[in-house]
mmCIF file of C-alpha atoms in Angstrom:
data_model
loop_
_atom_site.group_PDB
_atom_site.id
_atom_site.type_symbol
_atom_site.label_atom_id
_atom_site.label_comp_id
_atom_site.label_asym_id
_atom_site.label_seq_id
_atom_site.Cartn_x
_atom_site.Cartn_y
_atom_site.Cartn_z
ATOM 1 C CA MET A 1 1.302 17.109 -25.946
ATOM 2 C CA ALA A 2 1.173 19.714 -23.241
ATOM 3 C CA ALA A 3 3.265 22.831 -23.925
ATOM 4 C CA PRO A 4 6.589 22.488 -22.656
ATOM 5 C CA ASP A 5 6.498 25.072 -19.732
ATOM 6 C CA ARG A 6 3.199 23.150 -18.371
ATOM 7 C CA THR A 7 5.104 19.977 -18.577
ATOM 8 C CA LYS A 8 7.779 21.511 -16.634
ATOM 9 C CA ALA A 9 5.774 23.049 -13.959
ATOM 10 C CA ALA A 10 3.806 19.767 -13.755
ATOM 11 C CA ARG A 11 6.946 17.886 -13.357
ATOM 12 C CA GLN A 12 8.413 20.052 -10.631
ATOM 13 C CA PHE A 13 5.138 19.732 -8.979
ATOM 14 C CA ILE A 14 4.742 16.043 -8.779
ATOM 15 C CA GLU A 15 8.831 15.307 -7.745
ATOM 16 C CA ALA A 16 8.346 17.761 -5.029
ATOM 17 C CA ILE A 17 5.731 15.969 -3.525
ATOM 18 C CA PRO A 18 7.524 14.336 -0.484
ATOM 19 C CA PHE A 19 6.212 10.682 -0.694
ATOM 20 C CA SER A 20 7.004 10.821 -4.436
ATOM 21 C CA GLN A 21 10.194 11.979 -3.958
ATOM 22 C CA ALA A 22 10.853 9.415 -1.225
ATOM 23 C CA LEU A 23 9.985 6.723 -3.841
ATOM 24 C CA SER A 24 12.469 8.603 -6.530
ATOM 25 C CA MET A 25 9.012 8.918 -8.731
ATOM 26 C CA LYS A 26 10.105 10.971 -12.378
ATOM 27 C CA LEU A 27 7.589 12.137 -14.440
ATOM 28 C CA ASP A 28 8.336 11.041 -18.103
ATOM 29 C CA GLU A 29 5.077 12.690 -19.825
ATOM 30 C CA ILE A 30 1.871 14.326 -19.347
ATOM 31 C CA GLY A 31 -0.666 16.286 -20.915
ATOM 32 C CA GLU A 32 -4.259 15.975 -21.989
ATOM 33 C CA GLY A 33 -5.618 13.724 -18.845
ATOM 34 C CA GLN A 34 -2.379 11.148 -19.393
ATOM 35 C CA ALA A 35 0.475 10.625 -17.422
ATOM 36 C CA THR A 36 3.651 8.446 -17.178
ATOM 37 C CA ILE A 37 5.675 7.841 -14.182
ATOM 38 C CA SER A 38 8.515 5.894 -13.554
ATOM 39 C CA MET A 39 10.062 4.423 -10.331
ATOM 40 C CA PRO A 40 13.402 2.658 -9.960
ATOM 41 C CA TYR A 41 14.033 -0.552 -8.267
ATOM 42 C CA ASP A 42 15.093 0.087 -4.535
ATOM 43 C CA ALA A 43 16.055 -2.681 -2.187
ATOM 44 C CA GLU A 44 14.444 -0.816 0.438
ATOM 45 C CA LEU A 45 11.050 -1.118 -1.262
ATOM 46 C CA VAL A 46 11.000 -4.898 -1.285
ATOM 47 C CA GLY A 47 7.950 -6.778 0.205
ATOM 48 C CA ASP A 48 8.937 -10.255 -0.249
ATOM 49 C CA PRO A 49 12.349 -11.158 1.246
ATOM 50 C CA ALA A 50 12.597 -14.480 -0.397
ATOM 51 C CA SER A 51 12.184 -12.980 -3.857
ATOM 52 C CA GLY A 52 13.287 -9.469 -3.622
ATOM 53 C CA VAL A 53 9.927 -8.598 -5.456
ATOM 54 C CA ILE A 54 8.916 -4.705 -4.788
ATOM 55 C CA HIS A 55 5.891 -4.490 -2.142
ATOM 56 C CA GLY A 56 2.546 -3.852 -3.715
ATOM 57 C CA GLY A 57 2.121 -0.947 -1.674
ATOM 58 C CA ALA A 58 4.786 0.772 -3.642
ATOM 59 C CA VAL A 59 3.193 0.012 -6.839
ATOM 60 C CA SER A 60 -0.013 1.374 -5.470
ATOM 61 C CA ALA A 61 1.965 4.420 -4.490
ATOM 62 C CA LEU A 62 3.028 4.981 -7.825
ATOM 63 C CA MET A 63 -0.502 4.151 -9.553
ATOM 64 C CA ASP A 64 -2.084 6.586 -7.053
ATOM 65 C CA THR A 65 0.401 9.616 -7.887
ATOM 66 C CA CYS A 66 0.058 8.724 -11.949
ATOM 67 C CA GLY A 67 -3.822 8.628 -11.473
ATOM 68 C CA GLY A 68 -3.927 11.832 -9.845
ATOM 69 C CA ALA A 69 -1.114 13.863 -12.324
ATOM 70 C CA ALA A 70 -3.297 12.107 -14.887
ATOM 71 C CA VAL A 71 -6.548 13.897 -13.564
ATOM 72 C CA MET A 72 -4.747 17.510 -12.745
ATOM 73 C CA SER A 73 -3.620 17.571 -16.728
ATOM 74 C CA HIS A 74 -7.245 17.044 -17.788
ATOM 75 C CA PRO A 75 -8.367 19.895 -20.274
ATOM 76 C CA ASP A 76 -10.870 21.020 -18.039
ATOM 77 C CA MET A 77 -7.984 22.050 -15.555
ATOM 78 C CA PRO A 78 -9.257 21.173 -11.981
ATOM 79 C CA VAL A 79 -7.610 23.137 -9.197
ATOM 80 C CA ALA A 80 -7.227 19.975 -6.736
ATOM 81 C CA THR A 81 -7.839 16.336 -6.844
ATOM 82 C CA ALA A 82 -7.883 13.641 -4.364
ATOM 83 C CA THR A 83 -8.426 10.034 -4.538
ATOM 84 C CA ILE A 84 -11.739 8.430 -3.691
ATOM 85 C CA ASP A 85 -10.884 4.872 -4.229
ATOM 86 C CA LEU A 86 -8.431 2.804 -6.034
ATOM 87 C CA ARG A 87 -8.672 -0.794 -7.173
ATOM 88 C CA ILE A 88 -5.287 -2.535 -8.265
ATOM 89 C CA ASP A 89 -5.148 -6.089 -9.737
ATOM 90 C CA TYR A 90 -1.418 -7.391 -9.666
ATOM 91 C CA MET A 91 -0.830 -9.591 -12.928
ATOM 92 C CA ARG A 92 2.738 -10.828 -12.003
ATOM 93 C CA ALA A 93 5.504 -9.884 -9.776
ATOM 94 C CA ALA A 94 7.636 -6.962 -11.213
ATOM 95 C CA LYS A 95 11.163 -8.397 -11.728
ATOM 96 C CA PRO A 96 13.517 -7.424 -9.211
ATOM 97 C CA GLY A 97 16.100 -4.889 -10.221
ATOM 98 C CA GLN A 98 13.590 -3.414 -13.123
ATOM 99 C CA SER A 99 12.361 0.209 -12.759
ATOM 100 C CA ILE A 100 8.197 0.268 -12.922
ATOM 101 C CA ARG A 101 6.765 2.543 -15.250
ATOM 102 C CA ALA A 102 2.928 3.284 -14.697
ATOM 103 C CA GLU A 103 0.756 5.009 -17.515
ATOM 104 C CA ALA A 104 -2.453 6.504 -16.457
ATOM 105 C CA ALA A 105 -5.339 8.300 -18.339
ATOM 106 C CA CYS A 106 -8.365 9.893 -16.906
ATOM 107 C CA TYR A 107 -11.102 8.533 -19.267
ATOM 108 C CA HIS A 108 -13.964 10.648 -17.662
ATOM 109 C CA VAL A 109 -14.816 13.562 -15.747
ATOM 110 C CA THR A 110 -18.314 14.966 -14.278
ATOM 111 C CA ARG A 111 -18.513 18.107 -12.686
ATOM 112 C CA SER A 112 -17.016 16.712 -9.492
ATOM 113 C CA VAL A 113 -15.455 13.098 -9.959
ATOM 114 C CA ALA A 114 -12.534 11.994 -12.344
ATOM 115 C CA PHE A 115 -12.387 8.212 -13.682
ATOM 116 C CA VAL A 116 -9.079 6.818 -14.302
ATOM 117 C CA ARG A 117 -7.349 3.531 -15.504
ATOM 118 C CA ALA A 118 -3.550 2.810 -15.396
ATOM 119 C CA THR A 119 -1.462 0.026 -16.208
ATOM 120 C CA ALA A 120 1.985 -0.513 -14.816
ATOM 121 C CA PHE A 121 5.007 -2.282 -16.538
ATOM 122 C CA ASP A 122 8.673 -3.086 -15.748
ATOM 123 C CA GLU A 123 10.860 -3.758 -18.863
ATOM 124 C CA ASP A 124 8.639 -6.198 -20.264
ATOM 125 C CA ALA A 125 6.299 -3.677 -21.941
ATOM 126 C CA ASP A 126 4.288 -6.638 -23.415
ATOM 127 C CA ASN A 127 3.186 -7.729 -20.079
ATOM 128 C CA PRO A 128 1.487 -5.564 -17.344
ATOM 129 C CA VAL A 129 2.659 -5.783 -14.069
ATOM 130 C CA ALA A 130 -0.527 -4.636 -12.403
ATOM 131 C CA THR A 131 -3.600 -2.571 -13.327
ATOM 132 C CA ALA A 132 -5.797 -0.246 -11.556
ATOM 133 C CA THR A 133 -8.970 1.865 -11.679
ATOM 134 C CA GLY A 134 -9.768 4.689 -9.353
ATOM 135 C CA ALA A 135 -12.252 7.415 -8.724
ATOM 136 C CA PHE A 136 -10.754 10.613 -8.061
ATOM 137 C CA THR A 137 -12.466 14.278 -6.884
ATOM 138 C CA PHE A 138 -12.302 16.877 -9.567
ATOM 139 C CA GLN A 139 -12.270 20.300 -8.008
ATOM 140 C CA ARG A 140 -13.097 23.125 -10.538
ATOM 141 C CA SER A 141 -11.940 26.639 -9.977
ATOM 142 C CA SER A 142 -15.380 28.456 -8.386
ATOM 143 C CA ASN A 143 -15.145 31.232 -11.249
ATOM 144 C CA GLY A 144 -14.644 28.214 -14.091
ATOM 145 C CA GLY A 145 -17.673 27.119 -16.227
ATOM 146 C CA THR A 146 -18.771 23.526 -16.099
ATOM 147 C CA SER A 147 -19.028 22.306 -19.626
ATOM 148 C CA MET B 1 0.790 -32.395 35.190
ATOM 149 C CA LYS B 2 3.237 -30.147 33.793
ATOM 150 C CA ALA B 3 3.830 -26.639 35.481
ATOM 151 C CA PRO B 4 2.485 -23.689 32.724
ATOM 152 C CA GLU B 5 5.144 -22.073 31.114
ATOM 153 C CA PRO B 6 6.329 -18.481 32.892
ATOM 154 C CA VAL B 7 4.384 -15.555 31.038
ATOM 155 C CA GLN B 8 7.393 -14.094 30.229
ATOM 156 C CA VAL B 9 8.782 -16.886 28.529
ATOM 157 C CA ILE B 10 5.694 -16.930 26.301
ATOM 158 C CA LYS B 11 5.932 -13.380 25.449
ATOM 159 C CA THR B 12 9.276 -13.157 24.622
ATOM 160 C CA ARG B 13 8.966 -16.273 22.011
ATOM 161 C CA ARG B 14 5.631 -14.455 20.447
ATOM 162 C CA ASP B 15 7.472 -10.976 20.244
ATOM 163 C CA ALA B 16 10.788 -12.675 19.005
ATOM 164 C CA LEU B 17 8.625 -14.290 16.134
ATOM 165 C CA LEU B 18 6.622 -11.215 15.501
ATOM 166 C CA SER B 19 9.915 -8.798 15.089
ATOM 167 C CA GLN B 20 11.745 -11.333 13.070
ATOM 168 C CA LEU B 21 8.616 -11.665 10.515
ATOM 169 C CA THR B 22 8.442 -7.464 10.419
ATOM 170 C CA SER B 23 12.225 -6.989 10.310
ATOM 171 C CA ALA B 24 12.479 -9.342 7.297
ATOM 172 C CA VAL B 25 10.496 -6.971 5.187
ATOM 173 C CA PRO B 26 12.517 -3.891 4.144
ATOM 174 C CA TYR B 27 9.438 -2.074 2.969
ATOM 175 C CA ILE B 28 7.991 -1.854 6.770
ATOM 176 C CA GLY B 29 11.208 -0.181 7.648
ATOM 177 C CA PHE B 30 11.143 2.215 4.795
ATOM 178 C CA LEU B 31 7.798 3.367 5.905
ATOM 179 C CA GLY B 32 8.634 2.921 9.539
ATOM 180 C CA ILE B 33 5.575 0.816 10.413
ATOM 181 C CA GLU B 34 5.670 -0.950 13.680
ATOM 182 C CA PHE B 35 3.311 -3.476 15.257
ATOM 183 C CA ASP B 36 1.504 -3.686 18.714
ATOM 184 C CA ARG B 37 0.701 -7.365 20.131
ATOM 185 C CA ARG B 38 -1.917 -8.185 22.613
ATOM 186 C CA GLY B 39 -1.825 -11.765 22.295
ATOM 187 C CA ASP B 40 -2.557 -12.788 18.715
ATOM 188 C CA GLU B 41 -4.129 -9.167 17.642
ATOM 189 C CA LEU B 42 -1.767 -7.236 15.977
ATOM 190 C CA THR B 43 -2.429 -3.281 15.536
ATOM 191 C CA ALA B 44 -0.325 -1.635 12.833
ATOM 192 C CA VAL B 45 1.351 1.683 13.997
ATOM 193 C CA LEU B 46 2.519 4.374 10.951
ATOM 194 C CA PRO B 47 4.186 7.044 13.094
ATOM 195 C CA PHE B 48 3.764 10.248 10.910
ATOM 196 C CA LYS B 49 7.123 11.802 9.116
ATOM 197 C CA PRO B 50 7.347 14.490 6.764
ATOM 198 C CA THR B 51 8.261 12.009 3.943
ATOM 199 C CA LEU B 52 4.848 10.399 3.945
ATOM 200 C CA VAL B 53 3.094 13.669 2.760
ATOM 201 C CA GLY B 54 1.400 13.950 -0.377
ATOM 202 C CA ASN B 55 0.003 17.427 0.034
ATOM 203 C CA PRO B 56 2.719 19.924 1.351
ATOM 204 C CA ALA B 57 -0.181 22.503 1.765
ATOM 205 C CA LEU B 58 -2.205 20.548 3.899
ATOM 206 C CA GLN B 59 0.427 18.205 5.211
ATOM 207 C CA ALA B 60 -1.929 15.489 4.356
ATOM 208 C CA LEU B 61 -0.835 11.803 3.992
ATOM 209 C CA HIS B 62 -0.047 10.437 0.485
ATOM 210 C CA GLY B 63 -2.778 8.217 -0.636
ATOM 211 C CA GLY B 64 -0.270 5.849 -1.816
ATOM 212 C CA ALA B 65 1.708 6.067 1.741
ATOM 213 C CA THR B 66 -1.727 4.944 3.084
ATOM 214 C CA ALA B 67 -2.471 2.365 0.586
ATOM 215 C CA SER B 68 0.998 0.694 1.413
ATOM 216 C CA PHE B 69 0.169 1.292 5.069
ATOM 217 C CA LEU B 70 -3.232 -0.928 4.849
ATOM 218 C CA GLU B 71 -1.494 -3.415 2.387
ATOM 219 C CA VAL B 72 1.586 -4.181 4.880
ATOM 220 C CA ALA B 73 -1.041 -4.659 7.731
ATOM 221 C CA ALA B 74 -3.131 -7.109 5.664
ATOM 222 C CA VAL B 75 -0.428 -9.055 4.550
ATOM 223 C CA ILE B 76 1.429 -9.204 7.860
ATOM 224 C CA GLU B 77 -2.047 -10.105 9.450
ATOM 225 C CA LEU B 78 -2.033 -12.954 7.351
ATOM 226 C CA THR B 79 1.319 -13.889 7.626
ATOM 227 C CA TRP B 80 1.096 -13.894 11.283
ATOM 228 C CA ALA B 81 -1.960 -15.741 11.414
ATOM 229 C CA THR B 82 -0.053 -19.068 9.891
ATOM 230 C CA LEU B 83 3.061 -18.790 12.014
ATOM 231 C CA TRP B 84 0.926 -17.864 15.032
ATOM 232 C CA ALA B 85 -0.874 -21.349 14.615
ATOM 233 C CA ASP B 86 2.578 -23.077 14.074
ATOM 234 C CA LEU B 87 4.239 -21.503 17.151
ATOM 235 C CA GLU B 88 1.665 -22.174 19.421
ATOM 236 C CA THR B 89 1.892 -26.069 18.358
ATOM 237 C CA GLY B 90 5.663 -25.980 18.515
ATOM 238 C CA LYS B 91 6.092 -26.644 14.862
ATOM 239 C CA ILE B 92 8.300 -23.599 14.601
ATOM 240 C CA ASP B 93 10.916 -22.005 17.106
ATOM 241 C CA PRO B 94 11.832 -18.364 16.817
ATOM 242 C CA GLU B 95 15.645 -19.146 17.594
ATOM 243 C CA THR B 96 15.725 -20.898 14.082
ATOM 244 C CA ASN B 97 16.064 -17.981 11.622
ATOM 245 C CA VAL B 98 13.780 -18.387 8.669
ATOM 246 C CA THR B 99 12.839 -16.207 6.006
ATOM 247 C CA PRO B 100 8.970 -16.192 6.329
ATOM 248 C CA ARG B 101 6.835 -16.891 3.415
ATOM 249 C CA ILE B 102 4.769 -13.952 2.380
ATOM 250 C CA PRO B 103 1.378 -14.319 0.599
ATOM 251 C CA LYS B 104 1.085 -12.831 -2.727
ATOM 252 C CA THR B 105 -1.650 -9.817 -3.526
ATOM 253 C CA ILE B 106 -4.270 -10.507 -5.968
ATOM 254 C CA ASP B 107 -6.062 -7.321 -5.790
ATOM 255 C CA PHE B 108 -6.328 -4.716 -3.424
ATOM 256 C CA THR B 109 -9.055 -1.959 -3.178
ATOM 257 C CA VAL B 110 -8.542 1.222 -0.839
ATOM 258 C CA ASP B 111 -11.470 3.206 0.093
ATOM 259 C CA TYR B 112 -10.225 7.004 1.130
ATOM 260 C CA LEU B 113 -12.856 8.073 3.576
ATOM 261 C CA ARG B 114 -11.143 11.443 4.841
ATOM 262 C CA SER B 115 -7.683 12.831 4.042
ATOM 263 C CA GLY B 116 -4.878 11.571 6.449
ATOM 264 C CA LEU B 117 -3.782 13.755 8.939
ATOM 265 C CA PRO B 118 -0.106 14.744 9.750
ATOM 266 C CA ARG B 119 -0.662 12.178 12.979
ATOM 267 C CA ASP B 120 0.282 8.532 13.837
ATOM 268 C CA ALA B 121 -2.036 6.248 11.996
ATOM 269 C CA TYR B 122 -3.463 2.711 13.149
ATOM 270 C CA ALA B 123 -4.534 -0.031 11.216
ATOM 271 C CA ARG B 124 -6.248 -3.618 12.228
ATOM 272 C CA ALA B 125 -6.637 -6.274 9.441
ATOM 273 C CA ARG B 126 -9.200 -8.999 9.897
ATOM 274 C CA ILE B 127 -9.295 -12.297 7.812
ATOM 275 C CA ASN B 128 -12.774 -12.652 6.252
ATOM 276 C CA ARG B 129 -12.134 -15.826 4.936
ATOM 277 C CA SER B 130 -8.663 -18.160 4.633
ATOM 278 C CA GLY B 131 -8.397 -21.202 2.834
ATOM 279 C CA ARG B 132 -5.701 -23.413 1.452
ATOM 280 C CA ARG B 133 -4.894 -21.237 -1.348
ATOM 281 C CA TYR B 134 -6.811 -17.813 -1.306
ATOM 282 C CA ALA B 135 -7.399 -15.527 1.358
ATOM 283 C CA SER B 136 -9.959 -12.480 1.733
ATOM 284 C CA VAL B 137 -8.716 -9.737 4.174
ATOM 285 C CA HIS B 138 -10.335 -6.505 5.370
ATOM 286 C CA VAL B 139 -8.072 -3.599 6.978
ATOM 287 C CA GLU B 140 -9.500 -0.423 8.799
ATOM 288 C CA ALA B 141 -7.191 2.670 9.327
ATOM 289 C CA TRP B 142 -8.059 5.356 11.829
ATOM 290 C CA GLN B 143 -5.887 8.302 13.547
ATOM 291 C CA ASP B 144 -7.333 9.797 16.545
ATOM 292 C CA ASN B 145 -10.814 8.168 16.799
ATOM 293 C CA ARG B 146 -11.110 4.389 16.473
ATOM 294 C CA THR B 147 -14.751 5.059 14.940
ATOM 295 C CA ARG B 148 -13.767 7.634 12.546
ATOM 296 C CA LEU B 149 -11.872 5.730 10.019
ATOM 297 C CA PHE B 150 -9.533 7.721 7.479
ATOM 298 C CA ALA B 151 -9.510 4.574 4.900
ATOM 299 C CA GLN B 152 -10.586 0.997 4.556
ATOM 300 C CA ALA B 153 -9.282 -1.617 2.319
ATOM 301 C CA THR B 154 -10.200 -5.353 1.071
ATOM 302 C CA GLY B 155 -7.775 -7.319 -0.783
ATOM 303 C CA HIS B 156 -7.395 -11.044 -1.952
ATOM 304 C CA PHE B 157 -4.348 -12.794 -1.534
ATOM 305 C CA LEU B 158 -2.716 -15.907 -2.764
ATOM 306 C CA MET B 159 -1.315 -17.890 0.174
ATOM 307 C CA PRO B 160 2.448 -19.539 -0.169
ATOM 308 C CA THR B 161 1.992 -23.298 -0.594
ATOM 309 C CA ILE B 162 4.934 -26.038 0.539
ATOM 310 C CA GLN B 163 5.956 -26.400 -2.835
ATOM 311 C CA ASP B 164 6.381 -22.552 -3.463
ATOM 312 C CA THR B 165 9.234 -22.731 -0.859
#
């Protein structure tokens, strides 16, 4: 667990990102290269009018934000990050009306790249809605050493 | 021989079908995506707006906004290609309102080539393979220069079957 003030700062930072705010994302947990972010169901995010299922792009946005947050919380403390690539596999349609929660872990970092895995769930925590793998830039502060 | 239909009648029919398709998907309206049509070719347009920003200091587009834009462009291209064929053969009539059958995304990989500037973005999708059940689509997105892509993506989609409806 990160110190409460660091978590609070991270929450304010993430929830202030305009696009994350537009999708009403809320940071649930963050620390040590891991993050959990939730996004409520909203009829405006529907991608398939016949079923009412949220558009894959909104799930991608949640995964991307959560992946970036996991990278920023890495103990090596990067100063910035950007997505290099992100692949999403959709296991099943998210249930209309249920919020989506993404969990991301930054499982390896090099001097300049962070590797991330993420999983998204609706209220059924045993059956993922989607999984993702991504590579992010890992910008270290210029005076910080390279461990 | 029957006289060809007036061009405006054809254009109106095609545009009506396209707008019926895009206005049926709430997320397209949420992002503000528009479609420019030239014959059967579509260009998706994402007009810049402050809510699409992911990095307030740089005013750069959010990676998720870019990914969403590319996925919308791919899905609409696929749906449009199917509808176009049916429209041209007279199987469908845009006057009768039907909910479009949208393909389901199996996987989608986005390649971020440079940061998205606070400008309008454009995307075109190309269907590389479209079978009865699966389709593979590639999408390219750019801003000021057509040759300087800021993102590209490849996705696989499950096509709706007659039984699904």
